[in-house]
CSV table of C-alpha atoms in Angstrom, one decimal:
chain,number,residue,atom,x,y,z
F,799,MET,CA,0.0,0.0,0.0
F,800,THR,CA,1.3,3.4,-0.9
F,801,LEU,CA,0.3,7.0,-0.6
F,802,LYS,CA,-1.7,8.1,-3.7
F,803,ILE,CA,-1.9,11.9,-4.0
F,804,VAL,CA,-3.0,13.8,-7.1
F,805,VAL,CA,-2.6,17.6,-7.0
F,806,ASP,CA,-4.8,19.5,-9.5
F,807,PHE,CA,-3.2,22.9,-10.0
F,808,ASP,CA,-6.4,24.1,-11.7
F,809,ASP,CA,-8.5,23.3,-8.7
F,810,ALA,CA,-9.8,26.2,-6.6
F,811,ALA,CA,-8.5,24.4,-3.4
F,812,ALA,CA,-4.9,25.2,-2.5
F,813,PRO,CA,-2.4,22.4,-3.1
F,814,TYR,CA,-1.7,22.0,0.6
F,815,GLU,CA,-5.5,21.6,1.3
F,816,GLN,CA,-5.7,19.0,-1.5
F,817,LEU,CA,-2.8,17.1,0.1
F,818,ARG,CA,-4.3,17.4,3.6
F,819,ALA,CA,-7.7,16.2,2.4
F,820,GLN,CA,-6.4,13.3,0.5
F,821,VAL,CA,-4.1,12.0,3.2
F,822,SER,CA,-6.8,12.5,5.8
F,823,GLU,CA,-9.3,10.5,3.7
F,824,GLN,CA,-6.9,7.7,3.0
F,825,ALA,CA,-6.0,7.5,6.7
F,826,ARG,CA,-9.6,7.5,7.8
F,827,SER,CA,-10.7,4.9,5.2
F,828,GLY,CA,-7.9,2.5,6.2
F,829,ALA,CA,-6.1,2.8,2.8
F,830,LEU,CA,-3.2,4.1,4.9
F,831,PRO,CA,-3.0,2.0,8.0
F,832,VAL,CA,-2.1,3.2,11.5
F,833,GLY,CA,1.7,3.4,11.7
F,834,TYR,CA,2.2,3.9,8.0
F,835,LYS,CA,5.3,6.1,7.5
F,836,LEU,CA,4.6,9.1,5.2
F,837,PRO,CA,7.3,10.3,2.8
F,838,THR,CA,9.6,13.1,4.0
F,839,VAL,CA,8.4,16.6,3.4
F,840,ARG,CA,11.1,17.2,0.8
F,841,GLY,CA,10.6,13.8,-0.8
F,842,LEU,CA,6.9,14.3,-1.2
F,843,ALA,CA,7.3,17.9,-2.4
F,844,ALA,CA,9.7,16.7,-5.1
F,845,ASP,CA,7.4,13.9,-6.2
F,846,LEU,CA,4.4,16.2,-6.4
F,847,GLY,CA,6.1,19.3,-7.8
F,848,LEU,CA,5.3,21.3,-4.8
F,849,ALA,CA,7.3,23.6,-2.5
F,850,ALA,CA,8.6,21.9,0.7
F,851,ASN,CA,6.7,24.6,2.7
F,852,THR,CA,3.5,23.5,1.1
F,853,VAL,CA,3.9,19.9,2.1
F,854,ALA,CA,5.1,21.0,5.6
F,855,LYS,CA,1.9,23.1,6.0
F,856,ALA,CA,-0.2,20.1,5.1
F,857,TYR,CA,1.6,17.9,7.5
F,858,ARG,CA,1.2,20.4,10.3
F,859,ALA,CA,-2.5,20.6,9.6
F,860,LEU,CA,-2.8,16.8,9.6
F,861,GLU,CA,-0.9,16.7,12.9
F,862,ALA,CA,-3.2,19.3,14.4
F,863,ASP,CA,-6.2,17.2,13.3
F,864,GLY,CA,-4.7,14.1,14.9
F,865,VAL,CA,-4.4,12.3,11.6
F,866,VAL,CA,-0.7,12.0,11.7
F,867,GLU,CA,2.0,12.2,14.4
F,868,THR,CA,5.6,13.3,13.9
F,869,ARG,CA,8.2,11.4,15.8
F,870,GLY,CA,11.1,13.7,15.5
F,871,ARG,CA,13.8,12.6,13.1
F,872,ASN,CA,12.1,9.2,12.7
F,873,GLY,CA,9.4,10.7,10.5
F,874,THR,CA,5.7,11.3,10.2
F,875,PHE,CA,3.3,8.4,10.7
F,876,VAL,CA,-0.5,7.8,10.4
F,877,ALA,CA,-1.9,8.1,13.9
F,878,ALA,CA,-4.8,6.1,15.4
F,879,ALA,CA,-7.0,9.1,14.8
F,880,GLY,CA,-10.5,7.8,14.4
F,881,ASP,CA,-11.5,8.0,18.0
F,882,ALA,CA,-9.6,11.2,18.6
F,883,ALA,CA,-11.3,12.9,15.6
F,884,GLU,CA,-14.7,11.8,16.8
F,885,ARG,CA,-14.0,13.0,20.3
F,886,GLU,CA,-12.9,16.4,19.0
F,887,ALA,CA,-15.9,16.7,16.7
F,888,ALA,CA,-18.2,15.8,19.6
F,889,SER,CA,-16.6,18.5,21.8
F,890,ALA,CA,-17.0,21.1,19.1
F,891,ALA,CA,-20.6,20.1,18.6
F,892,ARG,CA,-21.3,20.4,22.4
F,893,SER,CA,-19.7,23.8,22.4
F,894,TYR,CA,-21.8,24.9,19.4
F,895,ALA,CA,-25.0,23.6,21.0
F,896,GLU,CA,-24.3,25.4,24.3
F,897,ARG,CA,-23.5,28.7,22.5
F,898,ALA,CA,-26.6,28.4,20.2
F,899,ARG,CA,-28.8,27.9,23.3
F,900,ARG,CA,-27.2,31.0,25.1
F,901,LEU,CA,-27.9,33.0,21.9
F,902,GLY,CA,-31.6,32.1,22.3
F,903,LEU,CA,-31.9,29.9,19.2
F,904,SER,CA,-34.5,27.2,19.3
F,905,ARG,CA,-33.3,23.6,19.0
F,906,ALA,CA,-34.7,23.4,15.4
F,907,ALA,CA,-32.9,26.6,14.4
F,908,ALA,CA,-29.6,25.5,15.9
F,909,VAL,CA,-29.8,22.2,14.1
F,910,ALA,CA,-30.7,23.9,10.8
F,911,VAL,CA,-27.7,26.2,11.1
F,912,ALA,CA,-25.4,23.3,11.9
F,913,GLU,CA,-26.8,21.3,9.0
F,914,GLU,CA,-26.2,24.2,6.6
F,915,ALA,CA,-22.6,24.6,7.9
F,916,VAL,CA,-21.9,20.9,7.4
F,917,ARG,CA,-23.5,21.0,3.9
F,918,ALA,CA,-21.4,23.9,2.9
F,919,ALA,CA,-18.2,22.3,4.4
F,920,TYR,CA,-18.7,19.1,2.5
F,921,ALA,CA,-19.8,20.6,-0.8
F,922,ASP,CA,-17.6,19.5,-3.7
């Protein structure tokens, strides 16, 4: 199994975001197993025709999302992120629900706003 990344330079999404999204999807789907060692920043940048800073930015975002973990000089590896991602999403959802209630939104209005935000975020 190997990392399969395609960067579309005509896409409206920035290259680092395309890279982040593809690695995240492959890790969450199991195409990249937990513990899989990702290519070095410079190596992947050269393979994809990107600047090293672009790949580094994507790796930092993936690490912040809990998808990968960097082990110093040993490299960057796919983390066991499924549960962590769900916990973080649940925490964000709780915070949103509490804030919406404090703002005086009805339950239905709060759900409608959240559904619209999710729809917009997942629109392709």
